[in-house]
Coordinates of C-alpha atoms in Angstrom, one line a residue:
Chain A
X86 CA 142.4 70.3 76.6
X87 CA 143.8 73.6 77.8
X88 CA 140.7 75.8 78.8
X89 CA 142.7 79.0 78.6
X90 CA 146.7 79.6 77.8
X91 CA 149.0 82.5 78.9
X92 CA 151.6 82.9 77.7
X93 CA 154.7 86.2 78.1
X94 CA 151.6 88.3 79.3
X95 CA 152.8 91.4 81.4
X96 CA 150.8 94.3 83.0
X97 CA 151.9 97.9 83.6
X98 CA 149.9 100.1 85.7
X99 CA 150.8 103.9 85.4
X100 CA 151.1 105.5 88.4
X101 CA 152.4 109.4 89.9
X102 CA 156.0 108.3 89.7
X103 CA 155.7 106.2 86.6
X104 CA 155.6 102.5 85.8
X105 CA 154.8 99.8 88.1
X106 CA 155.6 96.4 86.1
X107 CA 152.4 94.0 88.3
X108 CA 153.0 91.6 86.3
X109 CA 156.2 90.4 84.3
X110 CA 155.7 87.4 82.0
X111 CA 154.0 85.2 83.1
X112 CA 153.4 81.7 81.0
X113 CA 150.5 79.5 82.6
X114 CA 147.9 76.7 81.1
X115 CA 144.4 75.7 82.9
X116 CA 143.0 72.8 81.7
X117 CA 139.2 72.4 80.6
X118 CA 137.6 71.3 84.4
X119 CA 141.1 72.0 86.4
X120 CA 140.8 73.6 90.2
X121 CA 144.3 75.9 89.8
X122 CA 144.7 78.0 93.1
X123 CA 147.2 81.0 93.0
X124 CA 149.0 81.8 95.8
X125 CA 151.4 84.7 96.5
X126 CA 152.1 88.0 98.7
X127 CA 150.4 90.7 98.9
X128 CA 151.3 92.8 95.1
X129 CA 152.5 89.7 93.1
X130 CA 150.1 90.5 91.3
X131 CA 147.7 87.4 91.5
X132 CA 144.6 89.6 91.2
X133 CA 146.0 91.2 88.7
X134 CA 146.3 88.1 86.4
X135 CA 142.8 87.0 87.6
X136 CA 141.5 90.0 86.2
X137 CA 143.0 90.1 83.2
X138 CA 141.4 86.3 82.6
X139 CA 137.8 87.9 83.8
X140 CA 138.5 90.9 81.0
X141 CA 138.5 93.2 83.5
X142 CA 141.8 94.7 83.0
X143 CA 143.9 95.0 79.4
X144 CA 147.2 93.0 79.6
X145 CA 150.1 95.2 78.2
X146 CA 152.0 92.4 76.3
X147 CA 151.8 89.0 75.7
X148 CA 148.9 86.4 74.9
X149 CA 146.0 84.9 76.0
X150 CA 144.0 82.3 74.1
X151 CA 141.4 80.3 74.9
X152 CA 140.4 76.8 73.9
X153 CA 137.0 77.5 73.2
X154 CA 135.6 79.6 70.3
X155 CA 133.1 80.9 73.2
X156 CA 136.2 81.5 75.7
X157 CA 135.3 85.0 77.5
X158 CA 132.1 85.4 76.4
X159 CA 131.2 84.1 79.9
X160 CA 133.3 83.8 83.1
X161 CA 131.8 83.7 86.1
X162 CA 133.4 86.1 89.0
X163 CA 133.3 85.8 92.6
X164 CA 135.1 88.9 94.2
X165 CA 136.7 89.5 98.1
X166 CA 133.0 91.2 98.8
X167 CA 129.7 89.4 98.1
X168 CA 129.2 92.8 95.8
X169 CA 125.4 91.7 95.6
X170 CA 122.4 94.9 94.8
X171 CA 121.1 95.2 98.5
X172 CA 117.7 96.4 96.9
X173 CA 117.1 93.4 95.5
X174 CA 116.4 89.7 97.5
X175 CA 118.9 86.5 97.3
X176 CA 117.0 85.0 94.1
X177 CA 116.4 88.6 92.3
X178 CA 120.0 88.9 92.7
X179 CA 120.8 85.2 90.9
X180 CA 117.9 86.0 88.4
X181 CA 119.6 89.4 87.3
X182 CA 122.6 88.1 86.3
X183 CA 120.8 85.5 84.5
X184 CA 119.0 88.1 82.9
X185 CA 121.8 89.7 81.3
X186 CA 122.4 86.5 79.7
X187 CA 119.1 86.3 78.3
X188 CA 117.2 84.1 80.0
X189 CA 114.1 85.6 81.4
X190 CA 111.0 85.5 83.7
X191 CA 109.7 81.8 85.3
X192 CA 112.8 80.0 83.5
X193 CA 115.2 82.3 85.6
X194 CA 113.1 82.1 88.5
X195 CA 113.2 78.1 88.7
X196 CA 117.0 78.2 87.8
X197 CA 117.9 80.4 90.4
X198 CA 116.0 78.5 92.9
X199 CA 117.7 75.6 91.7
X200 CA 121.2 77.2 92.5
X201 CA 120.2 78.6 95.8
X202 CA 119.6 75.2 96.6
X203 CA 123.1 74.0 95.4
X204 CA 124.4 77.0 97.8
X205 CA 121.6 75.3 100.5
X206 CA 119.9 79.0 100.5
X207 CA 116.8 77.5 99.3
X208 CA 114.9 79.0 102.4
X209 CA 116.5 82.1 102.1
X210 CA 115.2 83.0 98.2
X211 CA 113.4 86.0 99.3
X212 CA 115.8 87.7 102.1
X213 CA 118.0 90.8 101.1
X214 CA 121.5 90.6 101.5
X215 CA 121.3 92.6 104.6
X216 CA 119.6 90.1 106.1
X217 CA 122.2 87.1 105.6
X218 CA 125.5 86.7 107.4
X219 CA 128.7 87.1 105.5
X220 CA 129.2 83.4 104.6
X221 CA 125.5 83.4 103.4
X222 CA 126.0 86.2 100.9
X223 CA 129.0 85.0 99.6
X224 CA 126.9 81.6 98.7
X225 CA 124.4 83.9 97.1
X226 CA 127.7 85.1 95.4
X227 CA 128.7 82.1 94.2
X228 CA 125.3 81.0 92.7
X229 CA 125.4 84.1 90.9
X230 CA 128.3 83.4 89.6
X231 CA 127.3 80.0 88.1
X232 CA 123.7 80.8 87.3
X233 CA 124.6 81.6 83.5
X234 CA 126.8 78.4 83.2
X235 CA 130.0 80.3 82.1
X236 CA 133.0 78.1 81.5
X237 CA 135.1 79.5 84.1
X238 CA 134.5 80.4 87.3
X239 CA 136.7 83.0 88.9
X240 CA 137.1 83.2 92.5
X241 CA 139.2 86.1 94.2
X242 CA 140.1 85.8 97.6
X243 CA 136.3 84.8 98.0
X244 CA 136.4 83.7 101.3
X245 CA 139.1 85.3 102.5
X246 CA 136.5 88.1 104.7
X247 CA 135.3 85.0 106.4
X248 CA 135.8 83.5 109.9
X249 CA 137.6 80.2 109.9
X250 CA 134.5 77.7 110.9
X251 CA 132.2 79.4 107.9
X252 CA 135.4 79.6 105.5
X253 CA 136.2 75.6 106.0
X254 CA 132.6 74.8 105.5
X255 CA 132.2 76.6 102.3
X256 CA 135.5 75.7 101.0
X257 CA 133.9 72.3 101.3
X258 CA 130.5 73.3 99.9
X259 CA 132.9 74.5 96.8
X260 CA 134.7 71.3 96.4
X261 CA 131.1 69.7 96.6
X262 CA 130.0 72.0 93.5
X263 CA 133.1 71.8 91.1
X264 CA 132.6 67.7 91.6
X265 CA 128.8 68.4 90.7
X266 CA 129.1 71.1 87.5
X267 CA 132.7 69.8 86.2
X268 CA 133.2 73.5 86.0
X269 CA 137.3 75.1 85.3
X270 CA 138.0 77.2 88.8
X271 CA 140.7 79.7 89.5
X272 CA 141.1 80.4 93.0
X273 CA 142.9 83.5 94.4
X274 CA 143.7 83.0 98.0
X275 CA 145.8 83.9 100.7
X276 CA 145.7 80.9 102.8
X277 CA 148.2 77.8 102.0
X278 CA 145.6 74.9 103.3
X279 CA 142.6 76.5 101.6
X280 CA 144.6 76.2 98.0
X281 CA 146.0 73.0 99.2
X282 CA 142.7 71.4 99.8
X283 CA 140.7 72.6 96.8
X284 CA 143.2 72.1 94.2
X285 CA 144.7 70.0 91.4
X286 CA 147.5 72.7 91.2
X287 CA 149.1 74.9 92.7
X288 CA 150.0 78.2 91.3
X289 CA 152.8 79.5 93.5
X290 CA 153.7 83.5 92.4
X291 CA 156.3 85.8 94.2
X292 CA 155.9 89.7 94.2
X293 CA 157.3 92.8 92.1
X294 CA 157.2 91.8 89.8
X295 CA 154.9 89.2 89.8
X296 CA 156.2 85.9 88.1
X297 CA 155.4 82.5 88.3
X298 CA 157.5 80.9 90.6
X299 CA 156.3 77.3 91.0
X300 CA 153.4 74.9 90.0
X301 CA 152.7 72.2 92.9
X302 CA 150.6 69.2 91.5
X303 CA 148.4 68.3 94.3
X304 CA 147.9 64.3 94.2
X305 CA 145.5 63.9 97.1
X306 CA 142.8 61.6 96.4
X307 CA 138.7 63.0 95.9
X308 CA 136.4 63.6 97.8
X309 CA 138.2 65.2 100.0
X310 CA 137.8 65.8 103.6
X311 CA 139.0 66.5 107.0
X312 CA 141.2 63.5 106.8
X313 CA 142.8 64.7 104.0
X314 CA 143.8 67.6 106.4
X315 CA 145.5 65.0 108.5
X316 CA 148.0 63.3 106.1
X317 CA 151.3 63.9 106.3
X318 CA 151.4 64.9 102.9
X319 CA 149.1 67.5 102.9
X320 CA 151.4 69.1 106.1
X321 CA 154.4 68.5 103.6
X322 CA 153.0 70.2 100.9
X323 CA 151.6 72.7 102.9
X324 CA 155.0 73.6 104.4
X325 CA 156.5 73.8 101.0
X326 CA 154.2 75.8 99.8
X327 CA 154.9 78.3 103.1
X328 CA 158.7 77.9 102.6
X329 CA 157.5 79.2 98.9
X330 CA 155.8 82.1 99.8
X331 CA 158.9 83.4 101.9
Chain B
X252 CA 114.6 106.0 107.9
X253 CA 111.3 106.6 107.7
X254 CA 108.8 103.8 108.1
X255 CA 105.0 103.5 107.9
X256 CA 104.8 103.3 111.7
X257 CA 107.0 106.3 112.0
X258 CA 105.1 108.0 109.1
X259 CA 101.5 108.5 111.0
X260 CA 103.5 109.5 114.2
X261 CA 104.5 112.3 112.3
X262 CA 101.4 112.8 110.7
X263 CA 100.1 112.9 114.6
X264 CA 103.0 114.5 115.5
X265 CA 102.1 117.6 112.6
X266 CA 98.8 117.8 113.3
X267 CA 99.1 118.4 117.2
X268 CA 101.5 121.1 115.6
X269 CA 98.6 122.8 113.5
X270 CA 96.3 122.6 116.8
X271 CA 99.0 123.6 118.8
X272 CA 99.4 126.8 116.7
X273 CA 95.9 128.0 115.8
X274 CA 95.2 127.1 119.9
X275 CA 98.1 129.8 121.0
X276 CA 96.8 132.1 118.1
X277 CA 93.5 132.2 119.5
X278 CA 94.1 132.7 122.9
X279 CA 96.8 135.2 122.2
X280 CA 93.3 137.4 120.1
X281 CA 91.1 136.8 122.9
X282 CA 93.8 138.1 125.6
X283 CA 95.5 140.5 124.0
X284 CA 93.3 143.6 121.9
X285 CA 94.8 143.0 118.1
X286 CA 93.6 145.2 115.2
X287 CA 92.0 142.2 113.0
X288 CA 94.1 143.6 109.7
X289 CA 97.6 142.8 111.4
X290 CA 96.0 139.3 113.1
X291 CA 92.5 138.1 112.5
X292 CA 90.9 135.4 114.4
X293 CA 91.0 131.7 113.0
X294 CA 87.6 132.0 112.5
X295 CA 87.6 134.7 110.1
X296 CA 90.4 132.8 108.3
X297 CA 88.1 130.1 108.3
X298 CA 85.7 131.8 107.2
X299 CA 87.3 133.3 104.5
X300 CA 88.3 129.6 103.3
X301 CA 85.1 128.7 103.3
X302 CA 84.4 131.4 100.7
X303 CA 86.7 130.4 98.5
X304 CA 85.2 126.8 98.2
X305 CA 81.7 127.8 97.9
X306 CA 82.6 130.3 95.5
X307 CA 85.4 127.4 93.8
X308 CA 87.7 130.3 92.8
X309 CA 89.9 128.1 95.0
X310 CA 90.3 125.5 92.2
X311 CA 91.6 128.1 89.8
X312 CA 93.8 129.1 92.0
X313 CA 95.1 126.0 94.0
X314 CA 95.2 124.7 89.9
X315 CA 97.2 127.4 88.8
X316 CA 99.7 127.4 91.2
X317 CA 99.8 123.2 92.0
X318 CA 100.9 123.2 88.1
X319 CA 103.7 125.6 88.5
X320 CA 104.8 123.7 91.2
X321 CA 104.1 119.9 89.2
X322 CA 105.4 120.8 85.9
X323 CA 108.7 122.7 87.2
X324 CA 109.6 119.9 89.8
X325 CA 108.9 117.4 87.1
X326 CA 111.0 118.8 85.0
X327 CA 113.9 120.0 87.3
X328 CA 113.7 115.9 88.5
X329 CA 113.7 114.7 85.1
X330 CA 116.5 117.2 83.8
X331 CA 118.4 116.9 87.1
X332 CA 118.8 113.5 87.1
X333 CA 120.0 113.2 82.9
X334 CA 122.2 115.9 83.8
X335 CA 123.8 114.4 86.9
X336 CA 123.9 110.9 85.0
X337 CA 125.7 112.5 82.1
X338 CA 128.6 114.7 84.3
X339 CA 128.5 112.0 87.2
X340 CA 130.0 109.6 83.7
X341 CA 132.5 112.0 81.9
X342 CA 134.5 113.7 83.9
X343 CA 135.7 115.8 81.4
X344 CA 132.5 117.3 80.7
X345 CA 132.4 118.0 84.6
X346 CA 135.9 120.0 84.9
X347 CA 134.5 121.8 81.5
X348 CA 131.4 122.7 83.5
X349 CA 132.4 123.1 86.6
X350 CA 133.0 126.3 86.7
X351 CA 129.6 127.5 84.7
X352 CA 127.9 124.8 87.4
X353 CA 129.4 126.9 90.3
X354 CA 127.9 130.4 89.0
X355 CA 124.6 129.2 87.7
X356 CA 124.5 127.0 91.1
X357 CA 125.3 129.9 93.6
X358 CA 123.6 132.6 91.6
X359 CA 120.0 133.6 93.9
X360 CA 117.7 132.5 91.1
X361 CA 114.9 134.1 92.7
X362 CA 117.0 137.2 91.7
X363 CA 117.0 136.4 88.0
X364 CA 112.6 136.0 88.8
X365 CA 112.5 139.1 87.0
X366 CA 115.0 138.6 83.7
X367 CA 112.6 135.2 83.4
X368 CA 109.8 137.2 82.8
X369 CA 111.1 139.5 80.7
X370 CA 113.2 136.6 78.4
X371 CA 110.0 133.9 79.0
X372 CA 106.8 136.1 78.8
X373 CA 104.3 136.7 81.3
X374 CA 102.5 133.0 81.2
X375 CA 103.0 129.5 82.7
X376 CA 106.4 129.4 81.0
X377 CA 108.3 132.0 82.6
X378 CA 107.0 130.4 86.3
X379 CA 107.7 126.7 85.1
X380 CA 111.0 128.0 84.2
X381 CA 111.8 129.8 87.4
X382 CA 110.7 126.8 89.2
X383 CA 112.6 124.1 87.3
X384 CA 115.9 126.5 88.2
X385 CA 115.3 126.0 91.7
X386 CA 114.7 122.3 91.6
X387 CA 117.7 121.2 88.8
X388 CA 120.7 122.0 91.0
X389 CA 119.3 120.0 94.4
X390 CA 118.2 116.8 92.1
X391 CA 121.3 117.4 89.8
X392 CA 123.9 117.5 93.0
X393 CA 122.3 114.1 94.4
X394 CA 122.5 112.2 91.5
X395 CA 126.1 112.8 90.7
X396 CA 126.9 112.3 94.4
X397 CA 124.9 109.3 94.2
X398 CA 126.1 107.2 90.7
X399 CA 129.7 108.9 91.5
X400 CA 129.4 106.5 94.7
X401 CA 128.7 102.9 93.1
X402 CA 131.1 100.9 94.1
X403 CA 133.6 100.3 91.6
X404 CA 133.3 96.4 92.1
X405 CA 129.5 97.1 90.7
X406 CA 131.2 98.3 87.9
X407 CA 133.3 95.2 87.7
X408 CA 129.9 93.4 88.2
X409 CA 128.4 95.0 85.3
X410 CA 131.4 94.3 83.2
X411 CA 131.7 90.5 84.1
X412 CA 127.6 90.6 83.2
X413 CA 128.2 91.9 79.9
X414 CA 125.6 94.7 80.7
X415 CA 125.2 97.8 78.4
X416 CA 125.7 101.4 79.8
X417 CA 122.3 102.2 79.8
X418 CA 121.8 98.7 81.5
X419 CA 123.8 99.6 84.0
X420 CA 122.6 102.2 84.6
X421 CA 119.1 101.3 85.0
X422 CA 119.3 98.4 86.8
X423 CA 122.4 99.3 89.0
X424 CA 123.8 103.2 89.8
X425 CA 119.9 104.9 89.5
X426 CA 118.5 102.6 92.2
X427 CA 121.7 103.0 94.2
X428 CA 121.7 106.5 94.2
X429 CA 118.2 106.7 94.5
X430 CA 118.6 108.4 98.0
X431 CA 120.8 110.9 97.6
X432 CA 118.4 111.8 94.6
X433 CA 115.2 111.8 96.5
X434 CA 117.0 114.1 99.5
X435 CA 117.8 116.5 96.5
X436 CA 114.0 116.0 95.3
X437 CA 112.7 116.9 98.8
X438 CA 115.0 119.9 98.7
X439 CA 113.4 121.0 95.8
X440 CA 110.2 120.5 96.2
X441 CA 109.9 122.9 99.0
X442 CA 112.3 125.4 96.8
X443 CA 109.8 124.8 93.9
X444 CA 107.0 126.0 96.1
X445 CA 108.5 129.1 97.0
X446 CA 109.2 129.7 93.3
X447 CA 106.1 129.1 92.2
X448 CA 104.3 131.3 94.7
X449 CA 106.9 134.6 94.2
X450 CA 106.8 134.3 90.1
X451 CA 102.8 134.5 91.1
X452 CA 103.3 137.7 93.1
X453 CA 105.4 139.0 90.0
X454 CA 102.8 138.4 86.8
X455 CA 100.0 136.5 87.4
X456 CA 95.9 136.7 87.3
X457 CA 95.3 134.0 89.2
X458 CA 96.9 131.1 91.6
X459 CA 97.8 131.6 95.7
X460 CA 100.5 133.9 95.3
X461 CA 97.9 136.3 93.2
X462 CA 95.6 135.6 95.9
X463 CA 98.2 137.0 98.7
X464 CA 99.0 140.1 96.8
X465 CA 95.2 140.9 96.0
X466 CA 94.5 140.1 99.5
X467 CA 97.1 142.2 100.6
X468 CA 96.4 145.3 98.3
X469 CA 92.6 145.4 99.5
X470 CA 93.8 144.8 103.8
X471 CA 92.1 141.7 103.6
X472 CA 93.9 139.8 106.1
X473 CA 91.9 136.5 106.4
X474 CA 91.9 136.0 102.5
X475 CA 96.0 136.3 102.8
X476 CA 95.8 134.3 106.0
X477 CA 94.2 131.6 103.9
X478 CA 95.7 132.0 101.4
X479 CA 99.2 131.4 103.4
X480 CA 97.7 128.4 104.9
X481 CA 96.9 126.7 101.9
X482 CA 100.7 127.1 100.5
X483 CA 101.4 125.6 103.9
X484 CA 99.3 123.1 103.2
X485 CA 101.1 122.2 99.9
X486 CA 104.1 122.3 101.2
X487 CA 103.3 119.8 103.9
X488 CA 101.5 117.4 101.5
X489 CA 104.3 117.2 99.0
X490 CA 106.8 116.3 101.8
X491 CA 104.7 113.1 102.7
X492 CA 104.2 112.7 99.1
X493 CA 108.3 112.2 99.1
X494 CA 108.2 110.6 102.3
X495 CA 105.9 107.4 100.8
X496 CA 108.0 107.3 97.8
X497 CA 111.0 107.1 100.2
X498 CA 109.8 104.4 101.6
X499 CA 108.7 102.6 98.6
X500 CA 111.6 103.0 96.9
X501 CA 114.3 102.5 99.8
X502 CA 112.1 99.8 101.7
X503 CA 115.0 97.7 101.4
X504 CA 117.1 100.0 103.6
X505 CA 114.9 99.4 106.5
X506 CA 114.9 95.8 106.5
X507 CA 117.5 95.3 108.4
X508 CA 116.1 92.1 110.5

């Protein structure tokens, strides 16, 4: 069942000199539980489309429809930075969000505390986010972003501030938690093996303007795991998906 | 930053200051032959304190001039900060403004002291008034500076979260610029002081700057003496007044590891 459908959807940002066409149309189906990664250069307008499915920017033409009556009444949003409120600790920060969804007092608290442990911060519920490192933040991020259960979960760039060791362990931690929640995830990413690990497909745009310029099907079996890392076919696919990006 | 440890090194810190002061002052009498009307010995001013609380005039008069002070810095803080909120969100209404904000801002309002009293009468409202012109435009600066300088991926936040405007800010741009609020509220405190205590020398029966103009009419010097020190002595409680709610309110600033 297709979780969300694009279809002919194009974006034009005004700027000094006039139009700059981010994204032309661009036709695109994620299924209901899919991991889609999309890749691109810099100003292909990835981000662009990401936000346009998280309702935070207007598209200027096309259509969007989702499967769900419910469809964008809740997406869940993980952004480059871990954007958490440094006033308030790891589990105030998972509680607010679940909060504005209505869910309130000792229910929130044990619910965050459930997802801090799913993002193995469970000794960490009471630090502020000044006290974690970068990688531990963005976990805080993520459970955040799941807390409310929203049928989507959004993801741009979210690792991408992140040094290599901490960025392959939580890119693991997040193929550990799509196989847990069965949630849809759209990755936006820079880097080829990160989309090639994590995904079913993968969405391969080129820049100005920003189309669609291939969809890789990755067949690798799950779990998935450093071995994966070693077969030939995941250094094939990865160098097609380099050869793409040129 | 200030912290609790840091706070009573100041408070040490102040009152070595105090000693420090009075000490010099005394020794300088005891030297040096001053007529007591231009400098009278601590004692005296001491002594003239001492009146003043046996007589309890200095209630009325602390009373009188503390609720200037309370009720125009409430005020200013409260209308400062709706007022900063509401230009810091539409930025139309700020290039309307911005030009009116510029003269009111820049104009000395201790120069308009006398137009209050004429437009607001010679009672508490005129003073309030005077006061709350003082502290508005410190409180009213910091709070656009401060919700104008949320992040806009807080913005995004509170868009993904679905939260209302008044939601948001609540819960996200008043405790983020919560500092650059409280350094307009500490600005303004001391400026409400001041205005309080000169709209006092202008009309008034009663309350400390009363007190300094009597004093000074009649060459009592200790009475004015005491009465300076006890606008001092506002002055220096309200800024660790600010300082604890600092630190309640920004304790999370200061916990880094």
């Amino acid at each position: 069942m297709s979780m969300v459908s694009v279809r002919g959807v194009t974006k034009c940002f005004p700027t000094a000199t006039g139009f700059v066409n981010a994204l032309s149309p661009v036709d695109l189906d994620i299924d209901a539980g899919e991991f889609v990664s999309i890749i691109g250069p810099s100003g292909c307008g990835k981000s662009t489309l990401l936000r346009i499915f998280a309702g935070l920017e207007q598209h200027t033409t096309g259509e969007i429809s989702w499967g769900s009556q419910h469809g964008r009444d809740k997406v869940g949003f993980v952004f480059q930075e871990p954007v958490l409120l440094p006033w308030k600790s790891a589990l105030a920060n998972i509680c607010f969000a679940l909060e504005a969804f209505g869910i309130k007092g000792e229910a929130a608290n044990t619910e965050g505390r459930r997802l801090l442990e799913l993002v193995g911060l469970d000794q960490f519920a009471d630090a502020l986010p000044s006290q974690l490192s970068g990688g531990m933040r963005q976990r805080v991020a993520i459970a955040r972003a799941l807390s409310y259960d929203p049928q989507i979960l959004l993801m741009d760039e979210p690792f991408g501030a992140l040094d290599l060791l901490t960025r392959d362990k939580l890119n693991d931690e997040l193929a550990d938690i799509w196989a847990k929640t069965g949630k849809t995830i759209v990755l936006v990413t820079h880097s080829v093996e990160e989309a090639a690990y994590l995904s079913d497909r993968v969405v391969v745009m080129s820049a100005r303007p920003g189309v669609v310029k291939r969809i890789y099907i990755v067949p690798f079996e799950r779990p998935r795991s450093e071995a994966t890392k070693l077969l030939p076919e995941f250094h094939r696919l990865m160098a097609d998906l380099r050869q793409d990006l040129k | 930053m200030m912290t609790a440890h840091n706070l009573l090194h100041r408070f040490r810190d102040l009152a070595i200051a105090v000693f420090g002061i009075v000490g010099v002052w005394w020794l300088y009498i005891s030297i040096a032959s001053v007529p007591t009307f231009l400098l009278p010995t601590p004692q005296s001013v001491g002594q003239a304190l001492w009146t003043l609380v046996q007589s309890g005039d200095i209630w009325a008069h602390l009373g009188a001039t503390l609720s200037v002070v309370l009720i125009g810095l409430a005020s200013g803080v409260a209308l400062g900060i709706v007022c900063g909120a509401l230009l810091a969100h539409f930025d139309k209404l700020r290039a309307w403004l911005d030009g009116l904000l510029l003269f009111l801002q820049t104009a000395p309002k201790i120069a308009l002291a006398p137009l209050f009293l004429i437009w607001f009468g010679l009672g508490l409202l005129s003073k309030v008034i005077l006061v709350i012109s003082l502290v508005f435009f410190p409180v009213l600066i910091g709070t656009m500076l401060g919700v104008r300088s949320v992040a806009p991926s807080l913005h995004d936040l509170a868009r993904i979260l679905k939260l209302s405007a008044w939601r948001s800010f609540v819960s996200i741009e008043l405790p983020h610029a919560a500092a650059d609020i409280l350094a307009g509220v500490r600005v303004g405190s001391l400026q409400a002081v001041v205005g309080a205590i000169l709209a006092e020398w202008l009309s008034s029966k009663v309350g400390l700057g009363y007190l300094m103009i009597m004093a000074n009419s009649t060459f009592n010097a200790p009475l004015l003496f005491a009465a300076v020190a006890l606008t001092v002595g506002i002055g220096i409680v309200m800024y660790f007044l600010i300082e604890s709610i600092e630190m309640r309110v920004l304790h999370w600033r200061m916990s880094h590891d």
